[in-house]
Amino acid sequence: MPIDTTAKQVQEYKDTLIKKAEQLIIQGFPEKIVELNELLDTPMFSERNFTEVHQDLNIPVPDPILVNNNGSEAAAAAADGGDADQPAAKRARTETPCGTKVMYLASGSVPCNTPLCEMIKVVKPIIRKLVEDSNLLKMWISFMIPKIEDGNNFGVSIQEDTLAEIQTVESEAAAFFDQISRYFLSRAKVVSKVAKYPHIDDYRRAVVELDEKEYLSLWLVVCEVRNRYSSLHDIVIKNMEKLKKPRSSNAESLY
């Protein structure tokens, strides 16, 4: 492919990206802020009733095992073909282990928390959109940074500060995805403890507490995404002139 053709295509890409970014700032961000405010007013996010995310684990508590300790030492010795008079250290251990080895659950699988999964289906596209918009905005400012020169760099410093803010927002948005994946991993570990020790209520309560925490976190994520859109829109609109033209045309007259 000729060099002139390649350079033309690259320039067309830059021009298209700049146009999309400016449209995003002027129209896209305000629309997204209004959309997220309306979402936060829906019953899914506004009521924040923790009981709405409580869900049965489908792990029953097994019937208790009755153990008769009368004559247990003699019975253990006879079963081992040994002598009841042997030292305790030489006799086989007959204590019943705490917990059970789970091979399968007779009542079926343990489901994910359905209400939280429904919320996550709504929240994940919102997070992804913030990552995409932040990346677009980051490239837009990068393309407008002028070549390095001595003096008259106040506008350039504004561009760099705004770019750093956008990069921070992009990193935070990506971290929201990690938060969701860690929730499922943490819940799976606690549920496995419930399956192994079904008679310990603290593990069951730990699952409930984890679900409530994630419920609140998802609401907070949507609030934070809304706030990030608002802050980015505010900082870019206030500094739009310097972001697009970091160096004034009459700079030479200042020296």
PDB file of C-alpha atoms in Angstrom:
ATOM      1  CA  MET A   1       0.000   0.000   0.000  1.00  0.00           C
ATOM      2  CA  PRO A   2       1.446   3.429  -0.928  1.00  0.00           C
ATOM      3  CA  ILE A   3       2.685   5.584   1.926  1.00  0.00           C
ATOM      4  CA  ASP A   4       0.416   8.476   0.917  1.00  0.00           C
ATOM      5  CA  THR A   5      -2.629   6.205   1.050  1.00  0.00           C
ATOM      6  CA  THR A   6      -1.667   4.874   4.488  1.00  0.00           C
ATOM      7  CA  ALA A   7      -1.082   8.343   5.867  1.00  0.00           C
ATOM      8  CA  LYS A   8      -4.443   9.458   4.489  1.00  0.00           C
ATOM      9  CA  GLN A   9      -6.223   6.544   6.173  1.00  0.00           C
ATOM     10  CA  VAL A  10      -4.522   7.291   9.495  1.00  0.00           C
ATOM     11  CA  GLN A  11      -5.556  10.932   9.257  1.00  0.00           C
ATOM     12  CA  GLU A  12      -9.130   9.923   8.452  1.00  0.00           C
ATOM     13  CA  TYR A  13      -9.116   7.685  11.527  1.00  0.00           C
ATOM     14  CA  LYS A  14      -7.911  10.567  13.704  1.00  0.00           C
ATOM     15  CA  ASP A  15     -10.484  12.984  12.278  1.00  0.00           C
ATOM     16  CA  THR A  16     -13.292  10.454  12.811  1.00  0.00           C
ATOM     17  CA  LEU A  17     -12.177   9.770  16.377  1.00  0.00           C
ATOM     18  CA  ILE A  18     -11.990  13.491  17.207  1.00  0.00           C
ATOM     19  CA  LYS A  19     -15.473  14.027  15.795  1.00  0.00           C
ATOM     20  CA  LYS A  20     -16.898  11.096  17.792  1.00  0.00           C
ATOM     21  CA  ALA A  21     -15.204  12.265  21.001  1.00  0.00           C
ATOM     22  CA  GLU A  22     -16.545  15.815  20.702  1.00  0.00           C
ATOM     23  CA  GLN A  23     -20.034  14.460  20.004  1.00  0.00           C
ATOM     24  CA  LEU A  24     -19.687  12.193  23.028  1.00  0.00           C
ATOM     25  CA  ILE A  25     -18.757  15.091  25.298  1.00  0.00           C
ATOM     26  CA  ILE A  26     -21.428  17.478  24.053  1.00  0.00           C
ATOM     27  CA  GLN A  27     -24.317  15.033  23.741  1.00  0.00           C
ATOM     28  CA  GLY A  28     -23.356  11.521  24.866  1.00  0.00           C
ATOM     29  CA  PHE A  29     -22.208  12.298  28.399  1.00  0.00           C
ATOM     30  CA  PRO A  30     -25.265  14.379  29.400  1.00  0.00           C
ATOM     31  CA  GLU A  31     -27.573  11.682  28.030  1.00  0.00           C
ATOM     32  CA  LYS A  32     -25.689   8.999  29.949  1.00  0.00           C
ATOM     33  CA  ILE A  33     -25.879  11.002  33.193  1.00  0.00           C
ATOM     34  CA  VAL A  34     -29.649  11.367  32.832  1.00  0.00           C
ATOM     35  CA  GLU A  35     -29.980   7.669  31.954  1.00  0.00           C
ATOM     36  CA  LEU A  36     -28.053   6.567  35.043  1.00  0.00           C
ATOM     37  CA  ASN A  37     -30.052   8.879  37.288  1.00  0.00           C
ATOM     38  CA  GLU A  38     -33.252   7.303  35.969  1.00  0.00           C
ATOM     39  CA  LEU A  39     -31.800   3.820  36.536  1.00  0.00           C
ATOM     40  CA  LEU A  40     -30.925   4.669  40.134  1.00  0.00           C
ATOM     41  CA  ASP A  41     -34.545   5.708  40.671  1.00  0.00           C
ATOM     42  CA  THR A  42     -35.886   2.291  39.618  1.00  0.00           C
ATOM     43  CA  PRO A  43     -36.965  -0.192  42.337  1.00  0.00           C
ATOM     44  CA  MET A  44     -33.981  -2.438  41.548  1.00  0.00           C
ATOM     45  CA  PHE A  45     -31.567   0.211  42.872  1.00  0.00           C
ATOM     46  CA  SER A  46     -33.584   2.754  44.843  1.00  0.00           C
ATOM     47  CA  GLU A  47     -35.212   0.531  47.468  1.00  0.00           C
ATOM     48  CA  ARG A  48     -32.046  -1.322  48.533  1.00  0.00           C
ATOM     49  CA  ASN A  49     -33.961  -3.825  50.635  1.00  0.00           C
ATOM     50  CA  PHE A  50     -31.451  -6.491  51.625  1.00  0.00           C
ATOM     51  CA  THR A  51     -34.145  -9.141  52.031  1.00  0.00           C
ATOM     52  CA  GLU A  52     -34.704  -8.977  48.269  1.00  0.00           C
ATOM     53  CA  VAL A  53     -31.361 -10.709  47.675  1.00  0.00           C
ATOM     54  CA  HIS A  54     -31.708 -13.431  50.311  1.00  0.00           C
ATOM     55  CA  GLN A  55     -31.824 -16.842  48.635  1.00  0.00           C
ATOM     56  CA  ASP A  56     -31.940 -20.405  49.884  1.00  0.00           C
ATOM     57  CA  LEU A  57     -28.720 -22.319  49.251  1.00  0.00           C
ATOM     58  CA  ASN A  58     -30.460 -25.645  48.603  1.00  0.00           C
ATOM     59  CA  ILE A  59     -28.034 -27.387  50.965  1.00  0.00           C
ATOM     60  CA  PRO A  60     -29.980 -29.302  53.638  1.00  0.00           C
ATOM     61  CA  VAL A  61     -28.661 -29.995  57.108  1.00  0.00           C
ATOM     62  CA  PRO A  62     -28.072 -33.780  57.420  1.00  0.00           C
ATOM     63  CA  ASP A  63     -29.645 -35.768  60.209  1.00  0.00           C
ATOM     64  CA  PRO A  64     -27.449 -36.023  63.326  1.00  0.00           C
ATOM     65  CA  ILE A  65     -25.458 -39.229  63.882  1.00  0.00           C
ATOM     66  CA  LEU A  66     -25.899 -40.769  67.333  1.00  0.00           C
ATOM     67  CA  VAL A  67     -22.644 -42.046  68.784  1.00  0.00           C
ATOM     68  CA  ASN A  68     -22.598 -44.349  71.839  1.00  0.00           C
ATOM     69  CA  ASN A  69     -19.373 -43.825  73.788  1.00  0.00           C
ATOM     70  CA  ASN A  70     -20.011 -46.633  76.332  1.00  0.00           C
ATOM     71  CA  GLY A  71     -17.212 -49.126  76.009  1.00  0.00           C
ATOM     72  CA  SER A  72     -15.853 -47.392  72.943  1.00  0.00           C
ATOM     73  CA  GLU A  73     -12.212 -48.072  73.856  1.00  0.00           C
ATOM     74  CA  ALA A  74     -12.771 -51.802  74.295  1.00  0.00           C
ATOM     75  CA  ALA A  75     -14.835 -51.977  71.114  1.00  0.00           C
ATOM     76  CA  ALA A  76     -12.152 -50.118  69.167  1.00  0.00           C
ATOM     77  CA  ALA A  77      -9.449 -52.420  70.482  1.00  0.00           C
ATOM     78  CA  ALA A  78     -11.470 -55.526  69.649  1.00  0.00           C
ATOM     79  CA  ALA A  79     -12.188 -54.249  66.173  1.00  0.00           C
ATOM     80  CA  ASP A  80      -8.479 -53.665  65.592  1.00  0.00           C
ATOM     81  CA  GLY A  81      -7.581 -57.096  66.932  1.00  0.00           C
ATOM     82  CA  GLY A  82      -5.579 -55.424  69.672  1.00  0.00           C
ATOM     83  CA  ASP A  83      -5.640 -55.147  73.413  1.00  0.00           C
ATOM     84  CA  ALA A  84      -7.655 -52.575  75.319  1.00  0.00           C
ATOM     85  CA  ASP A  85      -4.707 -52.289  77.710  1.00  0.00           C
ATOM     86  CA  GLN A  86      -2.427 -50.907  74.939  1.00  0.00           C
ATOM     87  CA  PRO A  87      -1.321 -47.280  75.270  1.00  0.00           C
ATOM     88  CA  ALA A  88      -3.661 -44.752  73.701  1.00  0.00           C
ATOM     89  CA  ALA A  89      -0.947 -43.654  71.269  1.00  0.00           C
ATOM     90  CA  LYS A  90      -0.821 -47.178  69.762  1.00  0.00           C
ATOM     91  CA  ARG A  91      -4.571 -47.593  69.336  1.00  0.00           C
ATOM     92  CA  ALA A  92      -6.325 -46.486  66.189  1.00  0.00           C
ATOM     93  CA  ARG A  93      -8.071 -43.141  66.254  1.00  0.00           C
ATOM     94  CA  THR A  94     -11.844 -43.574  66.258  1.00  0.00           C
ATOM     95  CA  GLU A  95     -12.966 -39.954  66.537  1.00  0.00           C
ATOM     96  CA  THR A  96     -15.685 -38.890  64.116  1.00  0.00           C
ATOM     97  CA  PRO A  97     -14.246 -36.176  61.785  1.00  0.00           C
ATOM     98  CA  CYS A  98     -15.921 -32.784  61.713  1.00  0.00           C
ATOM     99  CA  GLY A  99     -17.567 -32.175  58.367  1.00  0.00           C
ATOM    100  CA  THR A 100     -18.301 -34.466  55.452  1.00  0.00           C
ATOM    101  CA  LYS A 101     -16.662 -35.168  52.125  1.00  0.00           C
ATOM    102  CA  VAL A 102     -19.159 -33.869  49.598  1.00  0.00           C
ATOM    103  CA  MET A 103     -19.476 -36.064  46.504  1.00  0.00           C
ATOM    104  CA  TYR A 104     -22.778 -34.670  45.257  1.00  0.00           C
ATOM    105  CA  LEU A 105     -25.815 -32.835  46.557  1.00  0.00           C
ATOM    106  CA  ALA A 106     -28.931 -34.947  46.584  1.00  0.00           C
ATOM    107  CA  SER A 107     -31.092 -31.821  46.367  1.00  0.00           C
ATOM    108  CA  GLY A 108     -29.397 -30.607  43.165  1.00  0.00           C
ATOM    109  CA  SER A 109     -26.926 -27.817  42.409  1.00  0.00           C
ATOM    110  CA  VAL A 110     -26.459 -24.663  44.454  1.00  0.00           C
ATOM    111  CA  PRO A 111     -27.724 -21.774  42.284  1.00  0.00           C
ATOM    112  CA  CYS A 112     -26.186 -18.346  41.957  1.00  0.00           C
ATOM    113  CA  ASN A 113     -28.036 -15.514  43.611  1.00  0.00           C
ATOM    114  CA  THR A 114     -30.706 -14.750  40.994  1.00  0.00           C
ATOM    115  CA  PRO A 115     -31.554 -11.140  41.986  1.00  0.00           C
ATOM    116  CA  LEU A 116     -27.876 -10.196  42.033  1.00  0.00           C
ATOM    117  CA  CYS A 117     -27.262 -11.876  38.678  1.00  0.00           C
ATOM    118  CA  GLU A 118     -30.084  -9.782  37.209  1.00  0.00           C
ATOM    119  CA  MET A 119     -28.480  -6.641  38.591  1.00  0.00           C
ATOM    120  CA  ILE A 120     -25.077  -7.644  37.250  1.00  0.00           C
ATOM    121  CA  LYS A 121     -26.579  -8.072  33.766  1.00  0.00           C
ATOM    122  CA  VAL A 122     -27.646  -4.437  33.973  1.00  0.00           C
ATOM    123  CA  VAL A 123     -24.459  -3.066  35.545  1.00  0.00           C
ATOM    124  CA  LYS A 124     -21.777  -4.775  33.418  1.00  0.00           C
ATOM    125  CA  PRO A 125     -22.725  -3.055  30.119  1.00  0.00           C
ATOM    126  CA  ILE A 126     -22.666   0.276  31.961  1.00  0.00           C
ATOM    127  CA  ILE A 127     -19.145  -0.379  33.211  1.00  0.00           C
ATOM    128  CA  ARG A 128     -18.007  -1.520  29.767  1.00  0.00           C
ATOM    129  CA  LYS A 129     -19.404   1.661  28.190  1.00  0.00           C
ATOM    130  CA  LEU A 130     -17.495   3.823  30.661  1.00  0.00           C
ATOM    131  CA  VAL A 131     -14.259   1.991  29.793  1.00  0.00           C
ATOM    132  CA  GLU A 132     -14.900   2.496  26.070  1.00  0.00           C
ATOM    133  CA  ASP A 133     -15.847   6.164  26.452  1.00  0.00           C
ATOM    134  CA  SER A 134     -12.810   6.856  28.655  1.00  0.00           C
ATOM    135  CA  ASN A 135     -10.535   5.224  26.108  1.00  0.00           C
ATOM    136  CA  LEU A 136     -12.047   7.298  23.295  1.00  0.00           C
ATOM    137  CA  LEU A 137     -11.666  10.496  25.304  1.00  0.00           C
ATOM    138  CA  LYS A 138      -8.083   9.607  26.167  1.00  0.00           C
ATOM    139  CA  MET A 139      -7.141   9.194  22.508  1.00  0.00           C
ATOM    140  CA  TRP A 140      -8.959  12.425  21.612  1.00  0.00           C
ATOM    141  CA  ILE A 141      -6.844  14.477  23.996  1.00  0.00           C
ATOM    142  CA  SER A 142      -3.681  12.624  22.989  1.00  0.00           C
ATOM    143  CA  PHE A 143      -4.215  13.600  19.344  1.00  0.00           C
ATOM    144  CA  MET A 144      -4.647  17.277  20.291  1.00  0.00           C
ATOM    145  CA  ILE A 145      -1.446  17.572  22.329  1.00  0.00           C
ATOM    146  CA  PRO A 146       0.900  19.747  20.225  1.00  0.00           C
ATOM    147  CA  LYS A 147       4.542  19.109  19.575  1.00  0.00           C
ATOM    148  CA  ILE A 148       6.955  19.827  22.399  1.00  0.00           C
ATOM    149  CA  GLU A 149       8.204  23.415  22.404  1.00  0.00           C
ATOM    150  CA  ASP A 150       9.704  25.874  24.876  1.00  0.00           C
ATOM    151  CA  GLY A 151       7.239  28.206  26.587  1.00  0.00           C
ATOM    152  CA  ASN A 152       3.473  28.700  26.338  1.00  0.00           C
ATOM    153  CA  ASN A 153       2.758  25.264  27.796  1.00  0.00           C
ATOM    154  CA  PHE A 154      -0.035  26.203  30.186  1.00  0.00           C
ATOM    155  CA  GLY A 155      -2.653  24.764  27.839  1.00  0.00           C
ATOM    156  CA  VAL A 156      -0.566  21.632  27.411  1.00  0.00           C
ATOM    157  CA  SER A 157      -0.449  21.146  31.192  1.00  0.00           C
ATOM    158  CA  ILE A 158      -4.255  21.333  31.235  1.00  0.00           C
ATOM    159  CA  GLN A 159      -4.360  18.638  28.581  1.00  0.00           C
ATOM    160  CA  GLU A 160      -1.994  16.442  30.578  1.00  0.00           C
ATOM    161  CA  ASP A 161      -3.951  16.892  33.816  1.00  0.00           C
ATOM    162  CA  THR A 162      -7.217  16.071  32.062  1.00  0.00           C
ATOM    163  CA  LEU A 163      -5.618  13.063  30.406  1.00  0.00           C
ATOM    164  CA  ALA A 164      -4.412  11.788  33.789  1.00  0.00           C
ATOM    165  CA  GLU A 165      -7.942  12.153  35.200  1.00  0.00           C
ATOM    166  CA  ILE A 166      -9.403  10.196  32.291  1.00  0.00           C
ATOM    167  CA  GLN A 167      -6.827   7.432  32.709  1.00  0.00           C
ATOM    168  CA  THR A 168      -7.741   7.192  36.393  1.00  0.00           C
ATOM    169  CA  VAL A 169     -11.420   6.832  35.510  1.00  0.00           C
ATOM    170  CA  GLU A 170     -10.592   4.144  32.952  1.00  0.00           C
ATOM    171  CA  SER A 171      -8.592   2.167  35.534  1.00  0.00           C
ATOM    172  CA  GLU A 172     -11.356   2.462  38.140  1.00  0.00           C
ATOM    173  CA  ALA A 173     -13.957   1.280  35.647  1.00  0.00           C
ATOM    174  CA  ALA A 174     -11.843  -1.762  34.788  1.00  0.00           C
ATOM    175  CA  ALA A 175     -11.516  -2.491  38.519  1.00  0.00           C
ATOM    176  CA  PHE A 176     -15.316  -2.653  38.782  1.00  0.00           C
ATOM    177  CA  PHE A 177     -15.229  -5.704  36.504  1.00  0.00           C
ATOM    178  CA  ASP A 178     -12.692  -7.368  38.764  1.00  0.00           C
ATOM    179  CA  GLN A 179     -14.924  -6.662  41.753  1.00  0.00           C
ATOM    180  CA  ILE A 180     -17.795  -8.610  40.176  1.00  0.00           C
ATOM    181  CA  SER A 181     -15.641 -11.621  39.305  1.00  0.00           C
ATOM    182  CA  ARG A 182     -14.165 -11.676  42.825  1.00  0.00           C
ATOM    183  CA  TYR A 183     -17.672 -11.753  44.276  1.00  0.00           C
ATOM    184  CA  PHE A 184     -18.538 -14.988  42.475  1.00  0.00           C
ATOM    185  CA  LEU A 185     -15.224 -16.552  43.468  1.00  0.00           C
ATOM    186  CA  SER A 186     -15.642 -15.561  47.119  1.00  0.00           C
ATOM    187  CA  ARG A 187     -19.222 -16.796  47.200  1.00  0.00           C
ATOM    188  CA  ALA A 188     -18.234 -20.133  45.661  1.00  0.00           C
ATOM    189  CA  LYS A 189     -15.611 -20.646  48.375  1.00  0.00           C
ATOM    190  CA  VAL A 190     -18.066 -19.915  51.182  1.00  0.00           C
ATOM    191  CA  VAL A 191     -20.789 -22.077  49.613  1.00  0.00           C
ATOM    192  CA  SER A 192     -18.306 -24.942  49.375  1.00  0.00           C
ATOM    193  CA  LYS A 193     -17.737 -24.543  53.112  1.00  0.00           C
ATOM    194  CA  VAL A 194     -21.492 -24.770  53.672  1.00  0.00           C
ATOM    195  CA  ALA A 195     -21.597 -27.968  51.615  1.00  0.00           C
ATOM    196  CA  LYS A 196     -18.728 -29.472  53.605  1.00  0.00           C
ATOM    197  CA  TYR A 197     -19.935 -28.259  56.998  1.00  0.00           C
ATOM    198  CA  PRO A 198     -23.725 -27.940  56.551  1.00  0.00           C
ATOM    199  CA  HIS A 199     -24.351 -27.960  60.294  1.00  0.00           C
ATOM    200  CA  ILE A 200     -22.331 -24.747  60.910  1.00  0.00           C
ATOM    201  CA  ASP A 201     -24.700 -21.797  60.611  1.00  0.00           C
ATOM    202  CA  ASP A 202     -21.948 -19.196  60.498  1.00  0.00           C
ATOM    203  CA  TYR A 203     -20.975 -20.292  56.986  1.00  0.00           C
ATOM    204  CA  ARG A 204     -24.576 -19.927  55.860  1.00  0.00           C
ATOM    205  CA  ARG A 205     -24.740 -16.478  57.392  1.00  0.00           C
ATOM    206  CA  ALA A 206     -21.468 -15.580  55.669  1.00  0.00           C
ATOM    207  CA  VAL A 207     -23.127 -16.237  52.302  1.00  0.00           C
ATOM    208  CA  VAL A 208     -26.013 -13.924  53.225  1.00  0.00           C
ATOM    209  CA  GLU A 209     -23.624 -11.194  54.334  1.00  0.00           C
ATOM    210  CA  LEU A 210     -21.613 -11.538  51.112  1.00  0.00           C
ATOM    211  CA  ASP A 211     -24.762 -11.221  48.992  1.00  0.00           C
ATOM    212  CA  GLU A 212     -25.876  -8.117  50.883  1.00  0.00           C
ATOM    213  CA  LYS A 213     -22.441  -6.580  50.483  1.00  0.00           C
ATOM    214  CA  GLU A 214     -22.483  -7.183  46.730  1.00  0.00           C
ATOM    215  CA  TYR A 215     -25.984  -5.741  46.493  1.00  0.00           C
ATOM    216  CA  LEU A 216     -24.792  -2.510  48.061  1.00  0.00           C
ATOM    217  CA  SER A 217     -21.613  -2.558  45.956  1.00  0.00           C
ATOM    218  CA  LEU A 218     -23.561  -2.797  42.699  1.00  0.00           C
ATOM    219  CA  TRP A 219     -25.643   0.212  43.670  1.00  0.00           C
ATOM    220  CA  LEU A 220     -22.454   2.060  44.568  1.00  0.00           C
ATOM    221  CA  VAL A 221     -20.856   1.119  41.229  1.00  0.00           C
ATOM    222  CA  VAL A 222     -23.727   2.679  39.287  1.00  0.00           C
ATOM    223  CA  CYS A 223     -23.469   5.811  41.446  1.00  0.00           C
ATOM    224  CA  GLU A 224     -19.714   5.995  40.865  1.00  0.00           C
ATOM    225  CA  VAL A 225     -20.111   5.539  37.098  1.00  0.00           C
ATOM    226  CA  ARG A 226     -22.667   8.363  37.070  1.00  0.00           C
ATOM    227  CA  ASN A 227     -20.299  10.531  39.102  1.00  0.00           C
ATOM    228  CA  ARG A 228     -17.384   9.774  36.784  1.00  0.00           C
ATOM    229  CA  TYR A 229     -19.395  10.763  33.731  1.00  0.00           C
ATOM    230  CA  SER A 230     -20.391  13.980  35.505  1.00  0.00           C
ATOM    231  CA  SER A 231     -16.838  14.864  36.541  1.00  0.00           C
ATOM    232  CA  LEU A 232     -15.372  14.122  33.111  1.00  0.00           C
ATOM    233  CA  HIS A 233     -18.080  16.140  31.386  1.00  0.00           C
ATOM    234  CA  ASP A 234     -17.527  19.037  33.790  1.00  0.00           C
ATOM    235  CA  ILE A 235     -13.734  19.164  33.477  1.00  0.00           C
ATOM    236  CA  VAL A 236     -13.760  18.852  29.688  1.00  0.00           C
ATOM    237  CA  ILE A 237     -16.514  21.430  29.103  1.00  0.00           C
ATOM    238  CA  LYS A 238     -14.828  23.943  31.411  1.00  0.00           C
ATOM    239  CA  ASN A 239     -11.486  23.532  29.632  1.00  0.00           C
ATOM    240  CA  MET A 240     -12.695  22.810  26.100  1.00  0.00           C
ATOM    241  CA  GLU A 241     -10.975  25.852  24.589  1.00  0.00           C
ATOM    242  CA  LYS A 242      -7.589  25.002  26.083  1.00  0.00           C
ATOM    243  CA  LEU A 243      -7.966  21.316  25.303  1.00  0.00           C
ATOM    244  CA  LYS A 244      -8.601  22.000  21.615  1.00  0.00           C
ATOM    245  CA  LYS A 245      -6.156  24.923  21.306  1.00  0.00           C
ATOM    246  CA  PRO A 246      -3.541  24.610  24.044  1.00  0.00           C
ATOM    247  CA  ARG A 247      -1.337  27.311  22.534  1.00  0.00           C
ATOM    248  CA  SER A 248      -2.749  30.706  21.613  1.00  0.00           C
ATOM    249  CA  SER A 249      -2.018  32.066  18.155  1.00  0.00           C
ATOM    250  CA  ASN A 250      -0.596  35.333  19.531  1.00  0.00           C
ATOM    251  CA  ALA A 251       1.894  33.607  21.842  1.00  0.00           C
ATOM    252  CA  GLU A 252       4.876  35.087  20.017  1.00  0.00           C
ATOM    253  CA  SER A 253       3.755  38.608  20.928  1.00  0.00           C
ATOM    254  CA  LEU A 254       4.220  37.786  24.601  1.00  0.00           C
ATOM    255  CA  TYR A 255       8.012  37.574  24.246  1.00  0.00           C
TER     256      TYR A 255
END
